[in-house]
CSV table of C-alpha atoms in Angstrom, one decimal:
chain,number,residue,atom,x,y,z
A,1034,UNK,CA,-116.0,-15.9,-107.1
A,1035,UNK,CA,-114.1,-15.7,-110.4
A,1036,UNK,CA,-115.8,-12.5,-111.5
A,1037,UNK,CA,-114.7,-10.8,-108.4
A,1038,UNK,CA,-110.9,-12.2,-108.8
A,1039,UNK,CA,-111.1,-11.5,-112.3
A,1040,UNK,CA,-112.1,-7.8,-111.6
A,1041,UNK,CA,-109.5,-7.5,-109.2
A,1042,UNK,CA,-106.6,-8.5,-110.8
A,1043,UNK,CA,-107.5,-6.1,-113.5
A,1044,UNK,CA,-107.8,-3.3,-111.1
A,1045,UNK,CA,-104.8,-4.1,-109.6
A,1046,UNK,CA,-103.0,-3.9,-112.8
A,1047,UNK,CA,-104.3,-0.7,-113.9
A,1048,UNK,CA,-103.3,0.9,-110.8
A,1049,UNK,CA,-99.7,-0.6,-110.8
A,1050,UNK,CA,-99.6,0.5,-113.9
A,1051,UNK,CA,-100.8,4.1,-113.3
A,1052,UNK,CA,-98.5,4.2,-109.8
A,1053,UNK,CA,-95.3,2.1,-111.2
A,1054,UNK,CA,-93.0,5.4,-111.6
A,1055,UNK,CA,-94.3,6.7,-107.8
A,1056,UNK,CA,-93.8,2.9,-106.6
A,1057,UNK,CA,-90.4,3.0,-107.7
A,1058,UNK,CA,-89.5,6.3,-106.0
A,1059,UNK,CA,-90.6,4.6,-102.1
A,1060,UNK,CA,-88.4,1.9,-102.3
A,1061,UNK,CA,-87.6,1.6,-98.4
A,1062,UNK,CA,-83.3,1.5,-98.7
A,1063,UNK,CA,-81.3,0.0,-95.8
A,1064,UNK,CA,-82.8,2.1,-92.2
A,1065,UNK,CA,-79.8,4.2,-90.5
A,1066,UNK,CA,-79.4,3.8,-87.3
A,1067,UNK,CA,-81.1,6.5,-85.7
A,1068,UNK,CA,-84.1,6.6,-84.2
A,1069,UNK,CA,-87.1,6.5,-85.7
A,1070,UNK,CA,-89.3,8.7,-82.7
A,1071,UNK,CA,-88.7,12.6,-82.6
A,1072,UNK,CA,-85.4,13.3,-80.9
A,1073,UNK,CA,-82.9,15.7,-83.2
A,1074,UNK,CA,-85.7,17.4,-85.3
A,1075,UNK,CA,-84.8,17.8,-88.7
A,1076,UNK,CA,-81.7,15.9,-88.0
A,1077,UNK,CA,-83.9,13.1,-87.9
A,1078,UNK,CA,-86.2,13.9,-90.7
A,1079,UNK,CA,-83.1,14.2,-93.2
A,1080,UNK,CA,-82.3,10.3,-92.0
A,1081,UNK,CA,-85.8,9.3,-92.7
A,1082,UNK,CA,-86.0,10.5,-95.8
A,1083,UNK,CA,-83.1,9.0,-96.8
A,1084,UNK,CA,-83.9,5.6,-95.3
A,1085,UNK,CA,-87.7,6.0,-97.0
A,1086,UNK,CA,-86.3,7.3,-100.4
A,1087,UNK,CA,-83.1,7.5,-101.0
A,1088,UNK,CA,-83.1,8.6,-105.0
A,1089,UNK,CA,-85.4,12.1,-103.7
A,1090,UNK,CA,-84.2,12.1,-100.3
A,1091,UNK,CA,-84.8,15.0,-98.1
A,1092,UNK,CA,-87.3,17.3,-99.8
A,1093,UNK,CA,-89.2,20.3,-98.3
A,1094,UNK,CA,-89.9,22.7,-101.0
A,1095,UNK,CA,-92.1,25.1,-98.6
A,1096,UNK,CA,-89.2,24.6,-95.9
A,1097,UNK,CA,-92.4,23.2,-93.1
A,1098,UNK,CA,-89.5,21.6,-91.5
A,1099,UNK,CA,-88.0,24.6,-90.5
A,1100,UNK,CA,-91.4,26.3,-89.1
A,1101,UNK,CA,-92.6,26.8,-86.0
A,1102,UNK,CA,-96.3,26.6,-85.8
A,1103,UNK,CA,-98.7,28.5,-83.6
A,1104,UNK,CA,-95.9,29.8,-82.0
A,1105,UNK,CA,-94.2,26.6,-80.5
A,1106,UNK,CA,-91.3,25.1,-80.8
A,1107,UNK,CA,-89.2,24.0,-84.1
A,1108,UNK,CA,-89.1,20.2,-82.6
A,1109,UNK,CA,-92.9,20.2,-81.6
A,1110,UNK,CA,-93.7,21.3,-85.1
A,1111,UNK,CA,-91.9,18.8,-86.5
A,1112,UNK,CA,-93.5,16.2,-84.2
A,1113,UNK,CA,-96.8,17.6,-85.6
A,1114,UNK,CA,-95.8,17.0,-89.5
A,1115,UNK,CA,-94.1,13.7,-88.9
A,1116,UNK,CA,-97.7,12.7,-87.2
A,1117,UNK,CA,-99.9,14.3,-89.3
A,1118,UNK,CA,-98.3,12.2,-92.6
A,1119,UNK,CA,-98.2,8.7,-90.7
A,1120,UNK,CA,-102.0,9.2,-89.7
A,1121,UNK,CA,-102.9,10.4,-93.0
A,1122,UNK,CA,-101.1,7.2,-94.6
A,1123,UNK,CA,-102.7,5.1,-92.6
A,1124,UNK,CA,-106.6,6.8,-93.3
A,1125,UNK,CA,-105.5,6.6,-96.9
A,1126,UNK,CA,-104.2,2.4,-96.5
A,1127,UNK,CA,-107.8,1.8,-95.4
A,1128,UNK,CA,-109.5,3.6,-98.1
A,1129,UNK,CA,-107.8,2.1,-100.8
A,1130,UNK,CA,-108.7,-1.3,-99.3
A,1131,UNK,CA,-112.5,-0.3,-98.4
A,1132,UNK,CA,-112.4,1.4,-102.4
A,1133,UNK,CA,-111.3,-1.8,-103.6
A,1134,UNK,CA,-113.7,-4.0,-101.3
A,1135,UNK,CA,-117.0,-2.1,-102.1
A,1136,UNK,CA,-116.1,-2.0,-105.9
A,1137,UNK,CA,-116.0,-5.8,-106.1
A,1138,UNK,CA,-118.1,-7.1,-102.5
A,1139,UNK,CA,-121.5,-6.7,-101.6
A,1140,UNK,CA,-122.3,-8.3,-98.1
A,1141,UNK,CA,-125.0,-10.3,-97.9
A,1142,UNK,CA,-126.7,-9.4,-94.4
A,1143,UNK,CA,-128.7,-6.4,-93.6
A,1144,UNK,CA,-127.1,-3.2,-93.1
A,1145,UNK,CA,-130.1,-2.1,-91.1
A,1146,UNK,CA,-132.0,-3.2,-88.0
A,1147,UNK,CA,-135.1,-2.5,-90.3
A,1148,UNK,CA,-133.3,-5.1,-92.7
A,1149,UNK,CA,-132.4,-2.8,-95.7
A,1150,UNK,CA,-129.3,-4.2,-97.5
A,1151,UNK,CA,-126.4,-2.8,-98.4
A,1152,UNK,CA,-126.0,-0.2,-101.1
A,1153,UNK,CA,-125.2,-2.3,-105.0
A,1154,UNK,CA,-122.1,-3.0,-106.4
A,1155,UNK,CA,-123.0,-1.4,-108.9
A,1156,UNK,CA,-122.7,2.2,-107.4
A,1157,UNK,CA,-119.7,3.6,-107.2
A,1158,UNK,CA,-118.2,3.5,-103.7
A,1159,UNK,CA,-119.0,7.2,-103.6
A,1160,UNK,CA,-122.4,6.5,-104.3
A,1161,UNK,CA,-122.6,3.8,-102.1
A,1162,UNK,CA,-121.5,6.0,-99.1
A,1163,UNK,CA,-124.2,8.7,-100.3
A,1164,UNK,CA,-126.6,5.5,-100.3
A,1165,UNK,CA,-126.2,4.7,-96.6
A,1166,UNK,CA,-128.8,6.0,-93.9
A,1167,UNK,CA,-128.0,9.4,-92.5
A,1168,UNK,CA,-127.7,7.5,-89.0
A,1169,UNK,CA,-125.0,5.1,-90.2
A,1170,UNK,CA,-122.9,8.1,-91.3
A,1171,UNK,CA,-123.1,9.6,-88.0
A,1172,UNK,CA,-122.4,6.7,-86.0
A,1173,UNK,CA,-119.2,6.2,-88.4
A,1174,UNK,CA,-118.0,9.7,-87.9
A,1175,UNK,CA,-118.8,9.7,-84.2
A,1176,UNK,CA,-116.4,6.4,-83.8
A,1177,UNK,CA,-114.1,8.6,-86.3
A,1178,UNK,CA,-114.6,11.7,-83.9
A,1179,UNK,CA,-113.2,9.6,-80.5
A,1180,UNK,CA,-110.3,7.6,-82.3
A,1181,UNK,CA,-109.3,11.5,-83.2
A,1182,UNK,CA,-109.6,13.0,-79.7
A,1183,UNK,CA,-108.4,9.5,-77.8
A,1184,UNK,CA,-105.3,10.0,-79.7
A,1185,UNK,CA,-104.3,13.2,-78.1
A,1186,UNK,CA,-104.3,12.3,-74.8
A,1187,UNK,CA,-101.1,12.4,-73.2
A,1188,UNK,CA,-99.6,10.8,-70.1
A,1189,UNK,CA,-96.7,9.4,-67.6
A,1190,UNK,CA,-96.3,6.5,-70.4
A,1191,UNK,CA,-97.4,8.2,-73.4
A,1192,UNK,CA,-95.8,11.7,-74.0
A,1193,UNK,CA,-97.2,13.5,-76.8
A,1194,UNK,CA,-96.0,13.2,-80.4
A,1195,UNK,CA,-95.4,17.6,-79.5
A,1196,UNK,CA,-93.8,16.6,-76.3
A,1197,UNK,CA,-91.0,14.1,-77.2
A,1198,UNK,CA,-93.2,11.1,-77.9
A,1199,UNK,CA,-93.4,8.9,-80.7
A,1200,UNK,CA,-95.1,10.2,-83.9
A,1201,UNK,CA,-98.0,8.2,-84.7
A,1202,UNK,CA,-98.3,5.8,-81.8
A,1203,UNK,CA,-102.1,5.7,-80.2
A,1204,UNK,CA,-102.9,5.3,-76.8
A,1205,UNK,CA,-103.7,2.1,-75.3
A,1206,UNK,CA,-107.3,2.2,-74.5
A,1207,UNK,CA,-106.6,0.9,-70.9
A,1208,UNK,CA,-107.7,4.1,-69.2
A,1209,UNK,CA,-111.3,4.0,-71.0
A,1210,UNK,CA,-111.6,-0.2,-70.0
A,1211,UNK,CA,-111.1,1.0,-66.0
A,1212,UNK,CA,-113.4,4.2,-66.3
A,1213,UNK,CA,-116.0,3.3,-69.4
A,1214,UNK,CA,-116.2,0.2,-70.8
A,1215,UNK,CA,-114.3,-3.2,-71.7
A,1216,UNK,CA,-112.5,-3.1,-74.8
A,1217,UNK,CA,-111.1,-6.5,-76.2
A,1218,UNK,CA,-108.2,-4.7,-78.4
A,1219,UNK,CA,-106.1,-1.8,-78.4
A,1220,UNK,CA,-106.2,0.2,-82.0
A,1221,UNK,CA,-102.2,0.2,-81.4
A,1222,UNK,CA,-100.7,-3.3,-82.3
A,1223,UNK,CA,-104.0,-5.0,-81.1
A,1224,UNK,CA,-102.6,-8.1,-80.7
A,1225,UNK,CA,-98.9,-7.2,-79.0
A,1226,UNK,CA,-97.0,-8.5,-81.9
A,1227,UNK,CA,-94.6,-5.6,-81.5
A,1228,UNK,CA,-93.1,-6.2,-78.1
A,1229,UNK,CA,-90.8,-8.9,-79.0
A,1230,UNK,CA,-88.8,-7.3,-82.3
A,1231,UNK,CA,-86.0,-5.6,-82.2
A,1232,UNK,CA,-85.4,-2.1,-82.5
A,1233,UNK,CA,-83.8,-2.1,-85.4
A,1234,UNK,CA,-86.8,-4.3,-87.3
A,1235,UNK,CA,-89.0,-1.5,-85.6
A,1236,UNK,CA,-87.6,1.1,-87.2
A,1237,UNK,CA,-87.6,-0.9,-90.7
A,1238,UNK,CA,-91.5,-1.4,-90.4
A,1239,UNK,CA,-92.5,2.4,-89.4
A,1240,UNK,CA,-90.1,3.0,-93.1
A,1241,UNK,CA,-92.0,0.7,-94.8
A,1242,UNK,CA,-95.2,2.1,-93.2
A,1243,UNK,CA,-94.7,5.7,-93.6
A,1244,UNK,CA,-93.8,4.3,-98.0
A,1245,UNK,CA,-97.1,2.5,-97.8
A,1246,UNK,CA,-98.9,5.0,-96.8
A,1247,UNK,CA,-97.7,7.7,-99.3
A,1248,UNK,CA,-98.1,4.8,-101.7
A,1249,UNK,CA,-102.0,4.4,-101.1
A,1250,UNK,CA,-102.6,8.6,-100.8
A,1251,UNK,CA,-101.4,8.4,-104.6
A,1252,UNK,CA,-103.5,5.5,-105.0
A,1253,UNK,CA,-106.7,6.8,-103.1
A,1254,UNK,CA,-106.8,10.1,-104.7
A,1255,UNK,CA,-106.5,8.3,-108.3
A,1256,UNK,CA,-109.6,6.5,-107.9
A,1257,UNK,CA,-111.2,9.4,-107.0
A,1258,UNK,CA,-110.2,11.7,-109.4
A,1259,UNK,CA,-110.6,9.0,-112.2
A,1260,UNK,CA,-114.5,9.0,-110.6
A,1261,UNK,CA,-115.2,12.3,-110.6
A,1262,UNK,CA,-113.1,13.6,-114.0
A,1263,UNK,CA,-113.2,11.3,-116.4
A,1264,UNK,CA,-110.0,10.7,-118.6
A,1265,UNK,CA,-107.8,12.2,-116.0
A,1266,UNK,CA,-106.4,8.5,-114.9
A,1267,UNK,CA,-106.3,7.5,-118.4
A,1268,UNK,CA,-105.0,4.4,-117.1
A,1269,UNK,CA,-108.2,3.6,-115.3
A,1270,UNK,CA,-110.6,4.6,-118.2
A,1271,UNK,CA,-111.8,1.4,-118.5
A,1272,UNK,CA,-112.4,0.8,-114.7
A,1273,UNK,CA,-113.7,4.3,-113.2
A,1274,UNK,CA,-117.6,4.8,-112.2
A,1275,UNK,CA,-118.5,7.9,-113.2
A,1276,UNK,CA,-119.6,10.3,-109.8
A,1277,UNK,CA,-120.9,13.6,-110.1
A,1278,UNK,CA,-121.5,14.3,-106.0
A,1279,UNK,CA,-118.9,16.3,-103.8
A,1280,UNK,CA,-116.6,13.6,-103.1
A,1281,UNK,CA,-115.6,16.0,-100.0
A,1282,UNK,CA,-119.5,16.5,-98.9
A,1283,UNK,CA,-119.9,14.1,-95.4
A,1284,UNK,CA,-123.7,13.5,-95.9
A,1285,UNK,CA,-124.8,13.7,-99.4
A,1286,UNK,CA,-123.5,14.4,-102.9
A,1287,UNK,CA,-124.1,17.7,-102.6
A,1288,UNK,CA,-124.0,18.5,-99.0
A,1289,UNK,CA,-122.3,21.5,-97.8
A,1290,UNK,CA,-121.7,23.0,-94.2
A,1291,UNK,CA,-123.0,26.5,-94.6
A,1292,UNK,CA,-125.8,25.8,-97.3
């Protein structure tokens, strides 16, 4: 109710406040005209910048956009780099979401069949995640695990994003609905809302997304880092739960591989 508005608003501020300088550096500027999928190589990545960010614009300090990695092609690598940022943007638009949500929401049916609810508010959403059943965890990365590998497939209609294909589009999931299972959605523009806009529009939204999700990887790693060292987002003093797990350990705070 108001508690949770109230608690969100002030969050919101704290971060905008913390983010406004980065904000005002991804300010999408009017897209060229060319196209958005790989075609040119870095070419292409020098328009994108400049349609994404025009006051840095191009900027490759370790010059990645003139590798070649594992011994393939300049083109392929950069088809690699280009995906690698849009999915990691995207991961890091639904963790700032979920961080916000489980700061402020606590869901009132059982997380369990056995009927145990889910973690406190209170907790941090670190903590909470270190809360949940070992199970849940796996299931969650298991789902994780076949989004991952679903998204390399390749085929007649879907070249690879290393092959000429469109960085960061997923496969349609109409291969697994014939051979599997039904599936009501695809994760790709679930609900078709793409087909109809032009291609100019299109390639205004992927700026837009690729600024977002820079946007929320600043943001993400903020809440964490205000969490697990405190006074290091002194802009969030007042709203960061202190943590002192791994926030990189997958099953518990202090989980490691090769313990």
């Amino acid at each position: 109710g108001v508690k949770f508005i109230q608690q969100y608003i002030t969050m919101k501020f704290a971060l905008l406040s913390t983010l406004f300088a980065a904000a005002s550096a991804f300010t999408a500027a009017p897209v060229a005209r060319q196209s958005t999928q790989l075609a040119a190589g870095k070419a292409d990545l020098k328009a994108i910048a400049t349609a994404a960010n025009p006051v840095v614009n191009f900027y490759d300090p370790l010059s990645l956009a003139d590798a070649e990695f594992w011994g393939d092609s300049n083109e392929a690598t950069i088809g690699f780099l280009r995906h690698a940022e849009i999915k990691h943007g995207r991961v890091a638009m639904f963790a700032f979401v979920g961080y916000c949500v489980q700061s402020n929401v606590h869901w009132p049916w059982p997380m369990t069949t056995a009927g145990d609810s889910f973690p406190s508010t209170d907790l941090s959403p670190e903590a909470q995640w270190d809360a949940i059943p070992e199970a849940a965890k796996w299931q969650i990365l298991v789902v994780i695990s076949f989004l991952e590998l679903w998204g390399e497939q390749s085929g007649d209609e879907n070249a690879h994003y290393m092959r000429g294909g469109q960085p960061g589009k997923f496969p349609s999931f109409d291969l697994f609905r014939k051979t599997v299972h039904p599936v009501p959605f695809n994760l790709y523009d679930p609900f078709g809302l793409s087909k109809g806009m032009s291609a100019e529009k299109k390639e205004k939204r992927l700026v837009m997304e690729l600024n977002n999700g820079r946007l929320a990887q600043i943001g993400i790693m903020g809440f964490l880092a205000a969490d697990k060292v405190p006074g290091s987002v002194p802009a969030l003093n007042g709203l960061a739960q202190p943590y002192d797990g791994d926030v990189m350990a997958p099953f518990t705070a202090h989980y490691h591989l090769f313990n």
